[in-house]
Amino acid sequence: MTRLLDARTSQNASIANSISIPITILSQPGLFGQIGLNVSGATGPIRTQLSGTVACQLPLLPAATTITLTIVRGTALTDPVIYSSSESLNINLLGPQLFTFTASDFNIPVPASGLLVYTAFIGSNLLGTVRVGPESFNGIAYSD
C-alpha cells in the first residue's frame, strides 16, 4: 500500500508581475525554489513528484534567449540532477512567458536525516532576462 509521507511548496511569488529578479547567465544559475520533504516514516523506497512554474520576460533589447530549469536532489548544482529542460523564449512576446514542469524521482533510499531536499535553479543564456512571477516549486513524497 502506498502512503503519503510529506508535501511541501516553495511559493516565491503568487501573483503575475509581482517580482523583478534578473536571471543570471548559465554558468551561475539562480535558485528559485527549495523544499525539504520529511520522509522519516518511510518503510521502503521513496518516490517523489515535483512540479512548478516560473514566469520570465525578455530583456529590454529582445534577442534569442534560452531559459534552463534544473532540479537537483540536494542544495547545489553539483548534486544529482533530477530534471533539466531548456526552452527558448518567444522573441515576439514582450510580456511574461510561463514555464511549467513536472518531474519524478524514484526508488530513493531513506536518507539518514529523514529529510529529502530538492532545489530548483533557473538560468539564461542572455543577461537582462527577468523573473516576473508567478513562481512556485512543489513536491510530494510517497513510500510503501
PDB file of C-alpha atoms in Angstrom:
ATOM      1  CA  MET A   1       0.000   0.000   0.000  1.00  0.00           C
ATOM      2  CA  THR A   2       1.373   3.383  -0.990  1.00  0.00           C
ATOM      3  CA  ARG A   3       1.255   6.109   1.621  1.00  0.00           C
ATOM      4  CA  LEU A   4       1.861   9.820   1.577  1.00  0.00           C
ATOM      5  CA  LEU A   5       4.908  10.899   3.589  1.00  0.00           C
ATOM      6  CA  ASP A   6       5.008  14.667   3.097  1.00  0.00           C
ATOM      7  CA  ALA A   7       4.075  17.502   0.741  1.00  0.00           C
ATOM      8  CA  ARG A   8       5.661  20.960   0.553  1.00  0.00           C
ATOM      9  CA  THR A   9       5.509  24.145  -1.504  1.00  0.00           C
ATOM     10  CA  SER A  10       8.062  26.879  -2.047  1.00  0.00           C
ATOM     11  CA  GLN A  11       5.944  29.819  -3.194  1.00  0.00           C
ATOM     12  CA  ASN A  12       8.206  32.701  -4.127  1.00  0.00           C
ATOM     13  CA  ALA A  13       5.645  34.825  -5.984  1.00  0.00           C
ATOM     14  CA  SER A  14       1.919  34.123  -6.083  1.00  0.00           C
ATOM     15  CA  ILE A  15       0.894  36.877  -8.466  1.00  0.00           C
ATOM     16  CA  ALA A  16       1.871  37.736 -12.044  1.00  0.00           C
ATOM     17  CA  ASN A  17       4.348  40.603 -12.365  1.00  0.00           C
ATOM     18  CA  SER A  18       4.837  40.763  -8.588  1.00  0.00           C
ATOM     19  CA  ILE A  19       8.647  40.428  -8.672  1.00  0.00           C
ATOM     20  CA  SER A  20      11.522  41.614 -10.839  1.00  0.00           C
ATOM     21  CA  ILE A  21      14.562  39.396 -10.322  1.00  0.00           C
ATOM     22  CA  PRO A  22      17.294  39.290 -13.001  1.00  0.00           C
ATOM     23  CA  ILE A  23      18.244  35.805 -14.196  1.00  0.00           C
ATOM     24  CA  THR A  24      21.957  35.225 -14.226  1.00  0.00           C
ATOM     25  CA  ILE A  25      23.790  33.552 -17.093  1.00  0.00           C
ATOM     26  CA  LEU A  26      24.010  29.760 -17.389  1.00  0.00           C
ATOM     27  CA  SER A  27      27.333  29.490 -15.560  1.00  0.00           C
ATOM     28  CA  GLN A  28      25.683  30.918 -12.415  1.00  0.00           C
ATOM     29  CA  PRO A  29      22.014  29.802 -12.329  1.00  0.00           C
ATOM     30  CA  GLY A  30      19.894  31.281  -9.564  1.00  0.00           C
ATOM     31  CA  LEU A  31      17.793  29.442  -7.024  1.00  0.00           C
ATOM     32  CA  PHE A  32      14.048  29.965  -7.420  1.00  0.00           C
ATOM     33  CA  GLY A  33      12.670  27.289  -5.105  1.00  0.00           C
ATOM     34  CA  GLN A  34      13.700  24.819  -2.409  1.00  0.00           C
ATOM     35  CA  ILE A  35      11.715  22.274  -0.425  1.00  0.00           C
ATOM     36  CA  GLY A  36      12.517  19.750   2.264  1.00  0.00           C
ATOM     37  CA  LEU A  37      10.353  16.632   2.444  1.00  0.00           C
ATOM     38  CA  ASN A  38      10.199  14.755   5.756  1.00  0.00           C
ATOM     39  CA  VAL A  39      10.493  11.073   4.830  1.00  0.00           C
ATOM     40  CA  SER A  40      11.474   9.677   8.235  1.00  0.00           C
ATOM     41  CA  GLY A  41       8.417   7.383   8.280  1.00  0.00           C
ATOM     42  CA  ALA A  42       9.318   5.630   5.016  1.00  0.00           C
ATOM     43  CA  THR A  43       9.242   1.824   5.133  1.00  0.00           C
ATOM     44  CA  GLY A  44      10.712   1.228   1.690  1.00  0.00           C
ATOM     45  CA  PRO A  45      11.958   3.060  -1.379  1.00  0.00           C
ATOM     46  CA  ILE A  46      10.668   6.613  -1.717  1.00  0.00           C
ATOM     47  CA  ARG A  47       9.044   8.156  -4.763  1.00  0.00           C
ATOM     48  CA  THR A  48       8.682  11.901  -5.216  1.00  0.00           C
ATOM     49  CA  GLN A  49       6.755  14.003  -7.662  1.00  0.00           C
ATOM     50  CA  LEU A  50       7.883  17.569  -8.268  1.00  0.00           C
ATOM     51  CA  SER A  51       6.184  20.353 -10.177  1.00  0.00           C
ATOM     52  CA  GLY A  52       6.472  24.064 -10.585  1.00  0.00           C
ATOM     53  CA  THR A  53       6.059  27.181 -12.594  1.00  0.00           C
ATOM     54  CA  VAL A  54       8.148  30.256 -13.266  1.00  0.00           C
ATOM     55  CA  ALA A  55       7.362  33.317 -15.422  1.00  0.00           C
ATOM     56  CA  CYS A  56      10.128  35.148 -17.301  1.00  0.00           C
ATOM     57  CA  GLN A  57      10.355  38.194 -19.509  1.00  0.00           C
ATOM     58  CA  LEU A  58      12.752  39.050 -22.324  1.00  0.00           C
ATOM     59  CA  PRO A  59      15.494  41.644 -21.853  1.00  0.00           C
ATOM     60  CA  LEU A  60      14.697  45.256 -22.797  1.00  0.00           C
ATOM     61  CA  LEU A  61      16.513  44.679 -26.085  1.00  0.00           C
ATOM     62  CA  PRO A  62      14.846  41.405 -27.167  1.00  0.00           C
ATOM     63  CA  ALA A  63      17.156  38.749 -28.575  1.00  0.00           C
ATOM     64  CA  ALA A  64      17.213  34.960 -28.847  1.00  0.00           C
ATOM     65  CA  THR A  65      17.008  33.843 -25.222  1.00  0.00           C
ATOM     66  CA  THR A  66      17.006  30.332 -23.775  1.00  0.00           C
ATOM     67  CA  ILE A  67      15.835  29.569 -20.246  1.00  0.00           C
ATOM     68  CA  THR A  68      17.181  26.466 -18.485  1.00  0.00           C
ATOM     69  CA  LEU A  69      15.483  24.919 -15.453  1.00  0.00           C
ATOM     70  CA  THR A  70      17.444  22.433 -13.332  1.00  0.00           C
ATOM     71  CA  ILE A  71      16.099  20.486 -10.354  1.00  0.00           C
ATOM     72  CA  VAL A  72      18.549  18.669  -8.062  1.00  0.00           C
ATOM     73  CA  ARG A  73      18.181  16.330  -5.100  1.00  0.00           C
ATOM     74  CA  GLY A  74      20.188  18.413  -2.644  1.00  0.00           C
ATOM     75  CA  THR A  75      21.125  22.071  -2.409  1.00  0.00           C
ATOM     76  CA  ALA A  76      23.876  22.614  -5.004  1.00  0.00           C
ATOM     77  CA  LEU A  77      24.103  22.353  -8.794  1.00  0.00           C
ATOM     78  CA  THR A  78      26.697  19.604  -8.273  1.00  0.00           C
ATOM     79  CA  ASP A  79      24.097  17.365  -6.552  1.00  0.00           C
ATOM     80  CA  PRO A  80      22.215  14.689  -8.557  1.00  0.00           C
ATOM     81  CA  VAL A  81      20.131  16.293 -11.305  1.00  0.00           C
ATOM     82  CA  ILE A  82      16.545  15.054 -11.209  1.00  0.00           C
ATOM     83  CA  TYR A  83      15.236  17.183 -14.073  1.00  0.00           C
ATOM     84  CA  SER A  84      16.572  19.668 -16.584  1.00  0.00           C
ATOM     85  CA  SER A  85      14.954  21.440 -19.524  1.00  0.00           C
ATOM     86  CA  SER A  86      15.768  24.307 -21.846  1.00  0.00           C
ATOM     87  CA  GLU A  87      13.237  26.398 -23.703  1.00  0.00           C
ATOM     88  CA  SER A  88      13.564  29.415 -25.957  1.00  0.00           C
ATOM     89  CA  LEU A  89      11.550  32.499 -25.103  1.00  0.00           C
ATOM     90  CA  ASN A  90       9.299  33.699 -27.900  1.00  0.00           C
ATOM     91  CA  ILE A  91      11.021  36.836 -29.193  1.00  0.00           C
ATOM     92  CA  ASN A  92       7.662  38.195 -30.427  1.00  0.00           C
ATOM     93  CA  LEU A  93       6.127  38.239 -26.925  1.00  0.00           C
ATOM     94  CA  LEU A  94       7.238  41.232 -24.898  1.00  0.00           C
ATOM     95  CA  GLY A  95       5.200  40.262 -21.811  1.00  0.00           C
ATOM     96  CA  PRO A  96       5.722  37.422 -19.324  1.00  0.00           C
ATOM     97  CA  GLN A  97       6.169  33.870 -20.600  1.00  0.00           C
ATOM     98  CA  LEU A  98       5.249  30.980 -18.326  1.00  0.00           C
ATOM     99  CA  PHE A  99       7.265  27.775 -17.933  1.00  0.00           C
ATOM    100  CA  THR A 100       5.821  24.786 -16.108  1.00  0.00           C
ATOM    101  CA  PHE A 101       7.359  21.420 -15.338  1.00  0.00           C
ATOM    102  CA  THR A 102       6.618  18.056 -13.764  1.00  0.00           C
ATOM    103  CA  ALA A 103       9.404  15.722 -12.636  1.00  0.00           C
ATOM    104  CA  SER A 104       9.713  12.448 -10.730  1.00  0.00           C
ATOM    105  CA  ASP A 105      12.405  10.838  -8.591  1.00  0.00           C
ATOM    106  CA  PHE A 106      12.010   7.096  -7.939  1.00  0.00           C
ATOM    107  CA  ASN A 107      13.477   4.388  -5.688  1.00  0.00           C
ATOM    108  CA  ILE A 108      15.301   6.767  -3.382  1.00  0.00           C
ATOM    109  CA  PRO A 109      16.766   5.137  -0.269  1.00  0.00           C
ATOM    110  CA  VAL A 110      15.600   6.679   3.002  1.00  0.00           C
ATOM    111  CA  PRO A 111      18.195   9.352   3.888  1.00  0.00           C
ATOM    112  CA  ALA A 112      19.848   9.089   7.313  1.00  0.00           C
ATOM    113  CA  SER A 113      18.489  12.524   8.252  1.00  0.00           C
ATOM    114  CA  GLY A 114      14.935  11.639   7.242  1.00  0.00           C
ATOM    115  CA  LEU A 115      14.854  14.762   5.059  1.00  0.00           C
ATOM    116  CA  LEU A 116      14.935  14.916   1.257  1.00  0.00           C
ATOM    117  CA  VAL A 117      15.855  18.355  -0.064  1.00  0.00           C
ATOM    118  CA  TYR A 118      15.138  19.434  -3.634  1.00  0.00           C
ATOM    119  CA  THR A 119      16.331  22.712  -5.145  1.00  0.00           C
ATOM    120  CA  ALA A 120      15.128  24.423  -8.335  1.00  0.00           C
ATOM    121  CA  PHE A 121      17.539  26.605 -10.322  1.00  0.00           C
ATOM    122  CA  ILE A 122      16.965  28.846 -13.335  1.00  0.00           C
ATOM    123  CA  GLY A 123      19.494  30.187 -15.817  1.00  0.00           C
ATOM    124  CA  SER A 124      19.530  32.161 -19.040  1.00  0.00           C
ATOM    125  CA  ASN A 125      21.962  32.431 -21.919  1.00  0.00           C
ATOM    126  CA  LEU A 126      21.428  36.206 -22.079  1.00  0.00           C
ATOM    127  CA  LEU A 127      21.834  38.871 -19.420  1.00  0.00           C
ATOM    128  CA  GLY A 128      18.799  41.054 -18.814  1.00  0.00           C
ATOM    129  CA  THR A 129      16.208  38.274 -18.686  1.00  0.00           C
ATOM    130  CA  VAL A 130      13.949  38.783 -15.670  1.00  0.00           C
ATOM    131  CA  ARG A 131      11.802  36.551 -13.438  1.00  0.00           C
ATOM    132  CA  VAL A 132       8.489  38.350 -13.006  1.00  0.00           C
ATOM    133  CA  GLY A 133       6.205  35.888 -11.210  1.00  0.00           C
ATOM    134  CA  PRO A 134       4.309  33.850 -10.507  1.00  0.00           C
ATOM    135  CA  GLU A 135       6.717  31.132  -9.418  1.00  0.00           C
ATOM    136  CA  SER A 136       6.329  28.100  -7.226  1.00  0.00           C
ATOM    137  CA  PHE A 137       8.020  24.758  -6.613  1.00  0.00           C
ATOM    138  CA  ASN A 138       6.048  21.814  -5.189  1.00  0.00           C
ATOM    139  CA  GLY A 139       6.955  18.332  -4.031  1.00  0.00           C
ATOM    140  CA  ILE A 140       5.239  15.291  -2.609  1.00  0.00           C
ATOM    141  CA  ALA A 141       6.830  12.080  -1.298  1.00  0.00           C
ATOM    142  CA  TYR A 142       5.353   8.555  -1.138  1.00  0.00           C
ATOM    143  CA  SER A 143       6.568   5.245   0.206  1.00  0.00           C
ATOM    144  CA  ASP A 144       5.267   1.688   0.504  1.00  0.00           C
TER     145      ASP A 144
END
